[in-house]
Short mmCIF file of C-alpha atoms and ligand atoms in Angstrom, two decimals:
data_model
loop_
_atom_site.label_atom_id
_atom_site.label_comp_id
_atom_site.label_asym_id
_atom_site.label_seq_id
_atom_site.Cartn_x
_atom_site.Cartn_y
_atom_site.Cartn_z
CA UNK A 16 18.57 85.84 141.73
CA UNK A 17 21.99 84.52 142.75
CA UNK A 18 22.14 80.75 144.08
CA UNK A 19 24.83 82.21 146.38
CA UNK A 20 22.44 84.31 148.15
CA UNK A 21 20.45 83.44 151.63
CA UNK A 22 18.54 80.36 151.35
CA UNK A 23 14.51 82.00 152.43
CA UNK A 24 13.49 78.90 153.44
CA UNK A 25 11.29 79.24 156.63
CA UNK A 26 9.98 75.62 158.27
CA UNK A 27 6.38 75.62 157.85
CA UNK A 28 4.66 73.82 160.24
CA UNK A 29 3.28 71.18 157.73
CA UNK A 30 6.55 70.05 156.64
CA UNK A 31 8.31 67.33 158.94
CA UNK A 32 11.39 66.22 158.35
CA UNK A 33 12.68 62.80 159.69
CA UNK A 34 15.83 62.87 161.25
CA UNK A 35 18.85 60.77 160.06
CA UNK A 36 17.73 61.49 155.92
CA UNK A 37 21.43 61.24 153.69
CA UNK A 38 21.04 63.33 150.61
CA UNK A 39 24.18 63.18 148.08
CA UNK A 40 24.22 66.05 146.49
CA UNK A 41 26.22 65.80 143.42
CA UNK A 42 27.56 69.31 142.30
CA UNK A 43 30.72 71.13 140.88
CA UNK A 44 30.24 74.36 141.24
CA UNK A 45 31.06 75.75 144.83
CA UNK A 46 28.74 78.40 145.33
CA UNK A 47 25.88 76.23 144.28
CA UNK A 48 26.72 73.38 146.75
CA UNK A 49 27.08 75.78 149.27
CA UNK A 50 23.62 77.28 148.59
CA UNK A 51 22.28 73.53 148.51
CA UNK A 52 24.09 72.76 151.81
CA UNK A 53 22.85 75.19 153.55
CA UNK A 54 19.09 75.04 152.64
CA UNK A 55 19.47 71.38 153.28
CA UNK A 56 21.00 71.15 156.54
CA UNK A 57 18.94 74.26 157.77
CA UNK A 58 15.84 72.02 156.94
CA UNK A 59 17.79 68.77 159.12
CA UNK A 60 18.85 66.44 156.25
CA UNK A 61 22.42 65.05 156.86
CA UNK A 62 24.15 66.00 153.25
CA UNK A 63 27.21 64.23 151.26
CA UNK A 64 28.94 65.69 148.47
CA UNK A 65 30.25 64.16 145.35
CA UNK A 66 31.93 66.88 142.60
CA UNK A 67 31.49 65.16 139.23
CA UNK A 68 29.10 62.48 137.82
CA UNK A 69 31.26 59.89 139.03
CA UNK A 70 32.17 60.66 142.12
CA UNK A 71 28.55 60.07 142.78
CA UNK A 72 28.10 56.54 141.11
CA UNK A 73 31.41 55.91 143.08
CA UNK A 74 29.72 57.12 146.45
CA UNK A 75 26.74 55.14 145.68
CA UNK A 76 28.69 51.88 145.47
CA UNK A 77 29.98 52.19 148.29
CA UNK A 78 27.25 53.35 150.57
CA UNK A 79 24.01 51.70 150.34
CA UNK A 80 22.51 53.77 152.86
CA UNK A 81 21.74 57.47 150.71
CA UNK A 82 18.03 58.36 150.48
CA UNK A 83 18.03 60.51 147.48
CA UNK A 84 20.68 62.30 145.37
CA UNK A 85 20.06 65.65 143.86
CA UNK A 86 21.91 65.72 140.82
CA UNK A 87 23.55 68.36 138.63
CA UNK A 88 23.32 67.85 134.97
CA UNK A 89 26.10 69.86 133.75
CA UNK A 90 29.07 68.48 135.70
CA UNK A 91 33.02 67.32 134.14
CA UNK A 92 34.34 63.56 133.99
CA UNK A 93 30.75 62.75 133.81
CA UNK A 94 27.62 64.77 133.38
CA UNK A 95 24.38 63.51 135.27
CA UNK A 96 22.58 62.02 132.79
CA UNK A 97 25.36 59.66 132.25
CA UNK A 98 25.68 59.12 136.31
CA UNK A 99 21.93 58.49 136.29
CA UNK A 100 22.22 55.66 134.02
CA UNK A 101 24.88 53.93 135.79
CA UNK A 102 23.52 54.70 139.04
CA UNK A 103 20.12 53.03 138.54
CA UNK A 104 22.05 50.34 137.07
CA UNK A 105 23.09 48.93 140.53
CA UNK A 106 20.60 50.92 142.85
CA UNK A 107 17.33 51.53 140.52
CA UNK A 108 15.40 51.99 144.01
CA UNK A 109 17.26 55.43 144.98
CA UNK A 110 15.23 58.53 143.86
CA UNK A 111 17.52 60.93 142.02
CA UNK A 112 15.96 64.76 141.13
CA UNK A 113 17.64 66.36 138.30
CA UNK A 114 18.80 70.14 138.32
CA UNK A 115 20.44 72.70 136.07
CA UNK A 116 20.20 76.38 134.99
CA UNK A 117 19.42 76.94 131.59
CA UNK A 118 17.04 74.16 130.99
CA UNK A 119 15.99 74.07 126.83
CA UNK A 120 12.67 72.60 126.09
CA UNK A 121 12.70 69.36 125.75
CA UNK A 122 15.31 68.57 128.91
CA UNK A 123 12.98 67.26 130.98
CA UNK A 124 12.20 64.66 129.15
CA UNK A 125 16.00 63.60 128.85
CA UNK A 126 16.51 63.82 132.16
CA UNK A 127 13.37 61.63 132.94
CA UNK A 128 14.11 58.95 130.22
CA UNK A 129 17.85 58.47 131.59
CA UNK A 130 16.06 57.43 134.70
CA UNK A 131 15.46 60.74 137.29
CA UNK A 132 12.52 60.33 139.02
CA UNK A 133 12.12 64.38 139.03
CA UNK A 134 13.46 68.09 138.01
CA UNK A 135 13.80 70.69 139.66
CA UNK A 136 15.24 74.14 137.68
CA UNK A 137 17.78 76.71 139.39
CA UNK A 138 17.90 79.18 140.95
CA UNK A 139 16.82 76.21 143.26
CA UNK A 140 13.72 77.63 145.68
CA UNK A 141 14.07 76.29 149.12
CA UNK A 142 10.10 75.46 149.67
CA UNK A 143 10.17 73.50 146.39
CA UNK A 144 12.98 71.50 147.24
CA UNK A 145 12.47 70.33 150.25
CA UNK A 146 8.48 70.18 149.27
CA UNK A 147 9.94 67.32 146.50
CA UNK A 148 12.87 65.30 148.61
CA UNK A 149 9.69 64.88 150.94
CA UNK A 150 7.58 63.70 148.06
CA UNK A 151 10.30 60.79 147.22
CA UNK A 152 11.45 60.04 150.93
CA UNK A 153 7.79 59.52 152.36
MG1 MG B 218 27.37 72.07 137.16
#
């Protein structure tokens, strides 16, 4: 399945969303973010974008107020293991959620150890997604 493809996500009536959430997403690629953005927004979060690694450390130092980043691994000037590190650094208190394609055994753990609180593989399913930014938000 393509990321680029329709977001299915349907509200169920079990999931509530609080208004006013900020999620930075950090992603490079533009098809993905656009996939991202719109499941997000469809759902009601209010969404920032940072392209690399460190544009998202940047972003976080600057605004105090983001909720939860969803972070792409595989990203240039600085992958998101690295922004992890420096992002719970200065704010250990935000929740970050890992994601990439192509996940080898063994990932999970690297991602968790650098300091993501969770992981969530692409092709991204709306459902799960939201199911988990509601897990770290509550
Ligand atoms: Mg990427």
């Amino acid at each position: 399945m393509s990321e680029s493809e329709q977001p299915d996500f349907q509200p169920k009536e079990n999931r509530q969303v609080p208004p006013g959430i900020k999620i930075l997403v950090a992603e490079d690629e533009e098809s993905n973010f656009r996939y991202i953005e719109k499941l997000l927004k469809k759902a009601g979060f209010d969404l920032f974008r940072a392209n690399n690694g460190l544009e998202a450390l940047e972003y976080v130092e600057i605004d105090n107020k983001i909720d939860l980043i969803l972070m792409d691994i595989k990203m240039p000037v600085m992958n998101g293991v690295e922004a992890t590190r420096a992002i719970k650094k200065i704010k250990p208190s935000v929740p970050i959620i890992a994601t990439t394609a192509f996940a080898i055994p063994g990932d999970r753990e690297v991602f968790l150890n650098a300091g993501c609180d969770d992981y969530i593989p692409k092709p991204i399913r709306a459902g799960e997604l939201i199911d988990l930014i509601l897990k770290y938000i509550a």
